[in-house]
mmCIF file of C-alpha atoms in Angstrom:
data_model
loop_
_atom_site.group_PDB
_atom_site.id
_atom_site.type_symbol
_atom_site.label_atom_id
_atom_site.label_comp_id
_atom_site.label_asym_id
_atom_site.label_seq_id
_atom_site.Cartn_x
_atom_site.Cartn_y
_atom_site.Cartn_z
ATOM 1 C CA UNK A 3 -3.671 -12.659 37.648
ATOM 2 C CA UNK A 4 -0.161 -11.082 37.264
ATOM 3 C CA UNK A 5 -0.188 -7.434 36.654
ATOM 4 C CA UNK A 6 2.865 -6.578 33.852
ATOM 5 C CA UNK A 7 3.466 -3.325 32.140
ATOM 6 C CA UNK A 8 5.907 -2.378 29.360
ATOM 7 C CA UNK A 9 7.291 0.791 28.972
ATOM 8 C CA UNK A 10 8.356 1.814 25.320
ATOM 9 C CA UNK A 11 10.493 4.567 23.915
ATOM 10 C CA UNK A 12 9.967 6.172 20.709
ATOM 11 C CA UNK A 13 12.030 8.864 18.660
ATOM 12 C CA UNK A 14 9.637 11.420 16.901
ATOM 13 C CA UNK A 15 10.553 14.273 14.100
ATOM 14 C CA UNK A 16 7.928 16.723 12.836
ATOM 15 C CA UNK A 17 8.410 19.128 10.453
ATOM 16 C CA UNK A 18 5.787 21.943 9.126
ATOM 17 C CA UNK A 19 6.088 23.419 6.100
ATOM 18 C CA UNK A 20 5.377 27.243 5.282
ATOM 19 C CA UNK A 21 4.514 29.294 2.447
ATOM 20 C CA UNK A 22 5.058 33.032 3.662
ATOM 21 C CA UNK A 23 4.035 32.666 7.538
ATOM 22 C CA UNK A 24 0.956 30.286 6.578
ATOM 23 C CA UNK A 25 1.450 26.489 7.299
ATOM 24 C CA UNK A 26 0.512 24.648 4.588
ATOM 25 C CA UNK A 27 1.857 21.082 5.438
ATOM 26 C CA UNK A 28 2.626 19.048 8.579
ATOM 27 C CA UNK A 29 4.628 15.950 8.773
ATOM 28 C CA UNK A 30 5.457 13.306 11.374
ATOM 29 C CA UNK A 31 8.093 10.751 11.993
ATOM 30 C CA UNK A 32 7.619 7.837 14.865
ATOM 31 C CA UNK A 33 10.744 5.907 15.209
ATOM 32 C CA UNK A 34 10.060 2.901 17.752
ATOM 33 C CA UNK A 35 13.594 2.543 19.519
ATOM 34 C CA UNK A 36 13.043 -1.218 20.037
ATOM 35 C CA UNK A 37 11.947 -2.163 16.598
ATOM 36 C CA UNK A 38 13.302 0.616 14.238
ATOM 37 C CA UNK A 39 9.964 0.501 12.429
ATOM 38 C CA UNK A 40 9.284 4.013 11.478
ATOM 39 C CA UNK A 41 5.364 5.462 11.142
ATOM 40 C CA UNK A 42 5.074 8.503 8.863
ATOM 41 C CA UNK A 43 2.429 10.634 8.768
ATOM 42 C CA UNK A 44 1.390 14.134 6.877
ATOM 43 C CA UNK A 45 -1.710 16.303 6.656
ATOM 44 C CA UNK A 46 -2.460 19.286 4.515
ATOM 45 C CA UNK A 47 -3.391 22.728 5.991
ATOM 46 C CA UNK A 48 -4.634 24.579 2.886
ATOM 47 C CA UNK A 49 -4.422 22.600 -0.532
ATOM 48 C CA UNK A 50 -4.558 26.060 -2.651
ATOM 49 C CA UNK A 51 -1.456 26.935 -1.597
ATOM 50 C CA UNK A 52 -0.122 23.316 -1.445
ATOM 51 C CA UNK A 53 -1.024 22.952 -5.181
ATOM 52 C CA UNK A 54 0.518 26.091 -6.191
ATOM 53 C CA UNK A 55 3.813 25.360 -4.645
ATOM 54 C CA UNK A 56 3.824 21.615 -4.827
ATOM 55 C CA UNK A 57 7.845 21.822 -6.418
ATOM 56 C CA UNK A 58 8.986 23.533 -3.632
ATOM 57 C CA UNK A 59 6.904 21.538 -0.846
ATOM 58 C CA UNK A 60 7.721 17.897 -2.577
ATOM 59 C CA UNK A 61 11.401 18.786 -2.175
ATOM 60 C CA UNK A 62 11.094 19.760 1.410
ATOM 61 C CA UNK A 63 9.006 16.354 2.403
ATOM 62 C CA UNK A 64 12.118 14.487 1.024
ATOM 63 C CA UNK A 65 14.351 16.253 3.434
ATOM 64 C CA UNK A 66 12.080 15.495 5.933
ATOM 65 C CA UNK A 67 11.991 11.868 4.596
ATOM 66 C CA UNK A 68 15.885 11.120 4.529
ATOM 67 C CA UNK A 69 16.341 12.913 7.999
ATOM 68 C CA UNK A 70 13.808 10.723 9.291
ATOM 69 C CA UNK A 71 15.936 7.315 7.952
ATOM 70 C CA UNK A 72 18.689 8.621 8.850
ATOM 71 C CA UNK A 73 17.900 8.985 12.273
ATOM 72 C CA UNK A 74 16.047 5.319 12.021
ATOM 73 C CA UNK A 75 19.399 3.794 11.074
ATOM 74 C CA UNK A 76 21.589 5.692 13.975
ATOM 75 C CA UNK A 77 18.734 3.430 16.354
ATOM 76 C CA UNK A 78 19.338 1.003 14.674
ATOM 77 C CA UNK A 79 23.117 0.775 15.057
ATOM 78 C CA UNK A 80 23.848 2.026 11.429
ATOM 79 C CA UNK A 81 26.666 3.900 10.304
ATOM 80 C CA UNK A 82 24.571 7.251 9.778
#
Protein backbone atom coordinates (compact mmCIF):
# COMPACT_ATOMS: atom_id res chain seq x y z
CA UNK A 1 0.00 0.00 0.00
CA UNK A 2 1.18 3.53 -1.06
CA UNK A 3 1.74 5.86 1.75
CA UNK A 4 0.38 9.68 0.55
CA UNK A 5 0.01 12.69 2.71
CA UNK A 6 -1.49 16.12 1.97
CA UNK A 7 -0.45 19.08 3.50
CA UNK A 8 -3.12 21.96 3.75
CA UNK A 9 -2.91 25.63 4.52
CA UNK A 10 -5.47 27.55 6.22
CA UNK A 11 -5.89 31.41 7.02
CA UNK A 12 -7.40 31.94 10.60
CA UNK A 13 -8.78 35.41 12.30
CA UNK A 14 -9.95 35.51 15.92
CA UNK A 15 -11.22 38.24 17.54
CA UNK A 16 -12.33 38.58 21.44
CA UNK A 17 -14.52 40.92 22.51
CA UNK A 18 -14.29 42.96 25.91
CA UNK A 19 -16.48 44.74 28.16
CA UNK A 20 -14.07 46.75 30.59
CA UNK A 21 -10.98 44.17 30.80
CA UNK A 22 -13.49 41.06 31.03
CA UNK A 23 -13.87 38.92 27.80
CA UNK A 24 -17.16 38.36 27.13
CA UNK A 25 -17.09 36.90 23.51
CA UNK A 26 -14.65 34.94 21.32
CA UNK A 27 -14.84 34.48 17.66
CA UNK A 28 -13.05 32.44 15.00
CA UNK A 29 -12.50 32.56 11.32
CA UNK A 30 -10.94 29.34 9.28
CA UNK A 31 -10.30 30.28 5.77
CA UNK A 32 -9.13 26.99 3.81
CA UNK A 33 -6.59 28.51 1.17
CA UNK A 34 -7.45 25.75 -1.35
CA UNK A 35 -11.17 25.90 -1.20
CA UNK A 36 -12.05 29.45 0.14
CA UNK A 37 -14.71 27.81 2.30
CA UNK A 38 -14.69 29.75 5.45
CA UNK A 39 -15.71 27.98 9.11
CA UNK A 40 -16.92 30.49 11.71
CA UNK A 41 -17.13 29.90 15.05
CA UNK A 42 -18.07 31.98 18.47
CA UNK A 43 -18.52 31.14 22.14
CA UNK A 44 -19.76 33.24 24.99
CA UNK A 45 -17.64 33.93 28.14
CA UNK A 46 -20.25 35.44 30.50
CA UNK A 47 -23.88 35.91 29.01
CA UNK A 48 -24.77 38.70 31.83
CA UNK A 49 -22.63 40.92 30.43
CA UNK A 50 -23.21 39.72 26.81
CA UNK A 51 -26.97 40.47 27.29
CA UNK A 52 -26.46 43.77 28.72
CA UNK A 53 -24.31 45.01 25.95
CA UNK A 54 -25.63 42.94 23.11
CA UNK A 55 -25.81 46.56 20.73
CA UNK A 56 -22.42 47.15 21.16
CA UNK A 57 -21.14 43.37 20.87
CA UNK A 58 -23.58 42.59 17.65
CA UNK A 59 -21.85 45.50 15.92
CA UNK A 60 -18.40 44.32 16.70
CA UNK A 61 -19.17 40.49 15.42
CA UNK A 62 -20.07 42.18 12.04
CA UNK A 63 -16.69 43.74 11.83
CA UNK A 64 -15.33 40.65 12.61
CA UNK A 65 -17.69 39.08 9.97
CA UNK A 66 -16.82 41.40 6.88
CA UNK A 67 -13.00 41.28 7.79
CA UNK A 68 -13.26 37.70 7.71
CA UNK A 69 -14.89 37.80 3.80
CA UNK A 70 -12.86 40.10 2.97
CA UNK A 71 -9.88 38.30 3.60
CA UNK A 72 -11.79 35.01 2.03
CA UNK A 73 -12.12 36.88 -1.26
CA UNK A 74 -8.27 38.28 -1.38
CA UNK A 75 -7.66 33.97 -1.35
CA UNK A 76 -9.75 33.71 -3.51
CA UNK A 77 -8.35 36.07 -6.15
CA UNK A 78 -11.03 38.84 -5.51
CA UNK A 79 -10.63 42.37 -5.86
CA UNK A 80 -10.70 43.04 -1.93
Amino acid sequence: MAVTSTTNKNLTLTMSIKVGEKVVKGLSATIDSETQNITLSNWINDMELYKANRVAIRAEEAKFEDMAFDEQEKLAGGSK
